[in-house]
């Protein structure tokens, strides 16, 4: 029998990465639960932002970049990208409602 596709890859650079590849134990607290990530797909506000071709191009560029970290620093100066990031954060971590007592 042939080995599974992952075993045939010539180098790690060719293989799709997984979350475990990039998260250390210290990063574990930053992991977003899958249920919260699904909320991103349900957000009308986020969908509206993603209709913007300029934002889509920025996201494609980040996705394809070798040095994502320095590119992100640059893009965090772009109001449109910041609006997108803020929208994602509001969905993942809704702001605490002030002056409301827990039930």
PDB file of N, CA and C in Angstrom, residues 41-80:
ATOM      1  N   UNK A  41     -18.191  33.385  10.947  1.00  0.00           N
ATOM      2  CA  UNK A  41     -18.885  33.085   9.700  1.00  0.00           C
ATOM      3  C   UNK A  41     -20.340  33.522   9.702  1.00  0.00           C
ATOM      4  N   UNK A  42     -20.883  33.739  10.897  1.00  0.00           N
ATOM      5  CA  UNK A  42     -22.301  34.113  10.999  1.00  0.00           C
ATOM      6  C   UNK A  42     -22.495  35.623  11.114  1.00  0.00           C
ATOM      7  N   UNK A  43     -21.402  36.382  11.186  1.00  0.00           N
ATOM      8  CA  UNK A  43     -21.510  37.822  11.428  1.00  0.00           C
ATOM      9  C   UNK A  43     -21.804  38.592  10.141  1.00  0.00           C
ATOM     10  N   UNK A  44     -22.944  39.295  10.151  1.00  0.00           N
ATOM     11  CA  UNK A  44     -23.301  40.129   9.000  1.00  0.00           C
ATOM     12  C   UNK A  44     -22.315  41.293   8.856  1.00  0.00           C
ATOM     13  N   UNK A  45     -21.905  41.857   9.993  1.00  0.00           N
ATOM     14  CA  UNK A  45     -20.968  42.987   9.954  1.00  0.00           C
ATOM     15  C   UNK A  45     -19.656  42.558   9.289  1.00  0.00           C
ATOM     16  N   UNK A  46     -19.158  41.395   9.673  1.00  0.00           N
ATOM     17  CA  UNK A  46     -17.902  40.897   9.106  1.00  0.00           C
ATOM     18  C   UNK A  46     -18.063  40.594   7.621  1.00  0.00           C
ATOM     19  N   UNK A  47     -19.172  39.995   7.266  1.00  0.00           N
ATOM     20  CA  UNK A  47     -19.427  39.725   5.840  1.00  0.00           C
ATOM     21  C   UNK A  47     -19.444  41.009   5.027  1.00  0.00           C
ATOM     22  N   UNK A  48     -20.049  42.038   5.598  1.00  0.00           N
ATOM     23  CA  UNK A  48     -20.090  43.327   4.916  1.00  0.00           C
ATOM     24  C   UNK A  48     -18.693  43.875   4.671  1.00  0.00           C
ATOM     25  N   UNK A  49     -17.834  43.782   5.687  1.00  0.00           N
ATOM     26  CA  UNK A  49     -16.453  44.257   5.531  1.00  0.00           C
ATOM     27  C   UNK A  49     -15.722  43.463   4.449  1.00  0.00           C
ATOM     28  N   UNK A  50     -15.975  42.162   4.409  1.00  0.00           N
ATOM     29  CA  UNK A  50     -15.257  41.296   3.467  1.00  0.00           C
ATOM     30  C   UNK A  50     -15.704  41.485   2.017  1.00  0.00           C
ATOM     31  N   UNK A  51     -16.763  42.251   1.813  1.00  0.00           N
ATOM     32  CA  UNK A  51     -17.165  42.580   0.439  1.00  0.00           C
ATOM     33  C   UNK A  51     -16.207  43.591  -0.183  1.00  0.00           C
ATOM     34  N   UNK A  52     -15.409  44.251   0.664  1.00  0.00           N
ATOM     35  CA  UNK A  52     -14.481  45.275   0.180  1.00  0.00           C
ATOM     36  C   UNK A  52     -13.284  44.613  -0.512  1.00  0.00           C
ATOM     37  N   UNK A  53     -13.101  44.865  -1.821  1.00  0.00           N
ATOM     38  CA  UNK A  53     -12.007  44.206  -2.557  1.00  0.00           C
ATOM     39  C   UNK A  53     -10.618  44.584  -2.027  1.00  0.00           C
ATOM     40  N   UNK A  54     -10.474  45.797  -1.501  1.00  0.00           N
ATOM     41  CA  UNK A  54      -9.175  46.212  -0.956  1.00  0.00           C
ATOM     42  C   UNK A  54      -8.823  45.362   0.271  1.00  0.00           C
ATOM     43  N   UNK A  55      -9.800  45.158   1.160  1.00  0.00           N
ATOM     44  CA  UNK A  55      -9.567  44.335   2.346  1.00  0.00           C
ATOM     45  C   UNK A  55      -9.253  42.897   1.939  1.00  0.00           C
ATOM     46  N   UNK A  56      -9.981  42.384   0.974  1.00  0.00           N
ATOM     47  CA  UNK A  56      -9.735  41.008   0.523  1.00  0.00           C
ATOM     48  C   UNK A  56      -8.312  40.858   0.006  1.00  0.00           C
ATOM     49  N   UNK A  57      -7.833  41.874  -0.709  1.00  0.00           N
ATOM     50  CA  UNK A  57      -6.464  41.827  -1.231  1.00  0.00           C
ATOM     51  C   UNK A  57      -5.451  41.859  -0.089  1.00  0.00           C
ATOM     52  N   UNK A  58      -5.718  42.691   0.934  1.00  0.00           N
ATOM     53  CA  UNK A  58      -4.825  42.747   2.098  1.00  0.00           C
ATOM     54  C   UNK A  58      -4.745  41.371   2.767  1.00  0.00           C
ATOM     55  N   UNK A  59      -5.898  40.732   2.941  1.00  0.00           N
ATOM     56  CA  UNK A  59      -5.934  39.430   3.608  1.00  0.00           C
ATOM     57  C   UNK A  59      -5.222  38.362   2.785  1.00  0.00           C
ATOM     58  N   UNK A  60      -5.394  38.399   1.471  1.00  0.00           N
ATOM     59  CA  UNK A  60      -4.686  37.457   0.597  1.00  0.00           C
ATOM     60  C   UNK A  60      -3.182  37.656   0.706  1.00  0.00           C
ATOM     61  N   UNK A  61      -2.756  38.908   0.732  1.00  0.00           N
ATOM     62  CA  UNK A  61      -1.327  39.207   0.828  1.00  0.00           C
ATOM     63  C   UNK A  61      -0.753  38.667   2.136  1.00  0.00           C
ATOM     64  N   UNK A  62      -1.459  38.869   3.238  1.00  0.00           N
ATOM     65  CA  UNK A  62      -0.998  38.344   4.530  1.00  0.00           C
ATOM     66  C   UNK A  62      -0.935  36.820   4.468  1.00  0.00           C
ATOM     67  N   UNK A  63      -1.966  36.211   3.919  1.00  0.00           N
ATOM     68  CA  UNK A  63      -2.029  34.750   3.867  1.00  0.00           C
ATOM     69  C   UNK A  63      -0.846  34.169   3.093  1.00  0.00           C
ATOM     70  N   UNK A  64      -0.429  34.850   2.031  1.00  0.00           N
ATOM     71  CA  UNK A  64       0.620  34.318   1.172  1.00  0.00           C
ATOM     72  C   UNK A  64       2.023  34.778   1.578  1.00  0.00           C
ATOM     73  N   UNK A  65       2.119  35.691   2.537  1.00  0.00           N
ATOM     74  CA  UNK A  65       3.417  36.276   2.901  1.00  0.00           C
ATOM     75  C   UNK A  65       4.274  35.293   3.695  1.00  0.00           C
ATOM     76  N   UNK A  66       5.582  35.383   3.466  1.00  0.00           N
ATOM     77  CA  UNK A  66       6.537  34.605   4.264  1.00  0.00           C
ATOM     78  C   UNK A  66       6.610  35.197   5.674  1.00  0.00           C
ATOM     79  N   UNK A  67       6.811  36.521   5.740  1.00  0.00           N
ATOM     80  CA  UNK A  67       6.985  37.190   7.031  1.00  0.00           C
ATOM     81  C   UNK A  67       5.677  37.862   7.439  1.00  0.00           C
ATOM     82  N   UNK A  68       4.756  37.059   7.957  1.00  0.00           N
ATOM     83  CA  UNK A  68       3.431  37.567   8.311  1.00  0.00           C
ATOM     84  C   UNK A  68       3.507  38.613   9.431  1.00  0.00           C
ATOM     85  N   UNK A  69       4.429  38.422  10.345  1.00  0.00           N
ATOM     86  CA  UNK A  69       4.518  39.293  11.511  1.00  0.00           C
ATOM     87  C   UNK A  69       4.788  40.751  11.127  1.00  0.00           C
ATOM     88  N   UNK A  70       5.798  40.999  10.289  1.00  0.00           N
ATOM     89  CA  UNK A  70       6.105  42.392   9.942  1.00  0.00           C
ATOM     90  C   UNK A  70       5.010  42.977   9.054  1.00  0.00           C
ATOM     91  N   UNK A  71       4.402  42.138   8.216  1.00  0.00           N
ATOM     92  CA  UNK A  71       3.316  42.613   7.368  1.00  0.00           C
ATOM     93  C   UNK A  71       2.107  43.013   8.221  1.00  0.00           C
ATOM     94  N   UNK A  72       1.828  42.222   9.246  1.00  0.00           N
ATOM     95  CA  UNK A  72       0.709  42.555  10.145  1.00  0.00           C
ATOM     96  C   UNK A  72       0.961  43.903  10.831  1.00  0.00           C
ATOM     97  N   UNK A  73       2.209  44.140  11.252  1.00  0.00           N
ATOM     98  CA  UNK A  73       2.523  45.429  11.885  1.00  0.00           C
ATOM     99  C   UNK A  73       2.221  46.570  10.921  1.00  0.00           C
ATOM    100  N   UNK A  74       2.593  46.383   9.674  1.00  0.00           N
ATOM    101  CA  UNK A  74       2.344  47.415   8.659  1.00  0.00           C
ATOM    102  C   UNK A  74       0.837  47.601   8.456  1.00  0.00           C
ATOM    103  N   UNK A  75       0.110  46.486   8.336  1.00  0.00           N
ATOM    104  CA  UNK A  75      -1.323  46.568   8.057  1.00  0.00           C
ATOM    105  C   UNK A  75      -2.120  47.109   9.235  1.00  0.00           C
ATOM    106  N   UNK A  76      -1.585  46.971  10.440  1.00  0.00           N
ATOM    107  CA  UNK A  76      -2.303  47.511  11.597  1.00  0.00           C
ATOM    108  C   UNK A  76      -2.283  49.049  11.593  1.00  0.00           C
ATOM    109  N   UNK A  77      -1.590  49.644  10.606  1.00  0.00           N
ATOM    110  CA  UNK A  77      -1.657  51.095  10.396  1.00  0.00           C
ATOM    111  C   UNK A  77      -2.764  51.442   9.389  1.00  0.00           C
ATOM    112  N   UNK A  78      -3.314  50.435   8.737  1.00  0.00           N
ATOM    113  CA  UNK A  78      -4.366  50.644   7.724  1.00  0.00           C
ATOM    114  C   UNK A  78      -5.734  50.656   8.411  1.00  0.00           C
ATOM    115  N   UNK A  79      -6.451  51.783   8.368  1.00  0.00           N
ATOM    116  CA  UNK A  79      -7.750  51.849   9.053  1.00  0.00           C
ATOM    117  C   UNK A  79      -8.704  50.716   8.668  1.00  0.00           C
ATOM    118  N   UNK A  80      -8.730  50.333   7.402  1.00  0.00           N
ATOM    119  CA  UNK A  80      -9.633  49.275   6.956  1.00  0.00           C
ATOM    120  C   UNK A  80      -9.284  47.936   7.608  1.00  0.00           C
TER     121      UNK A  80
END
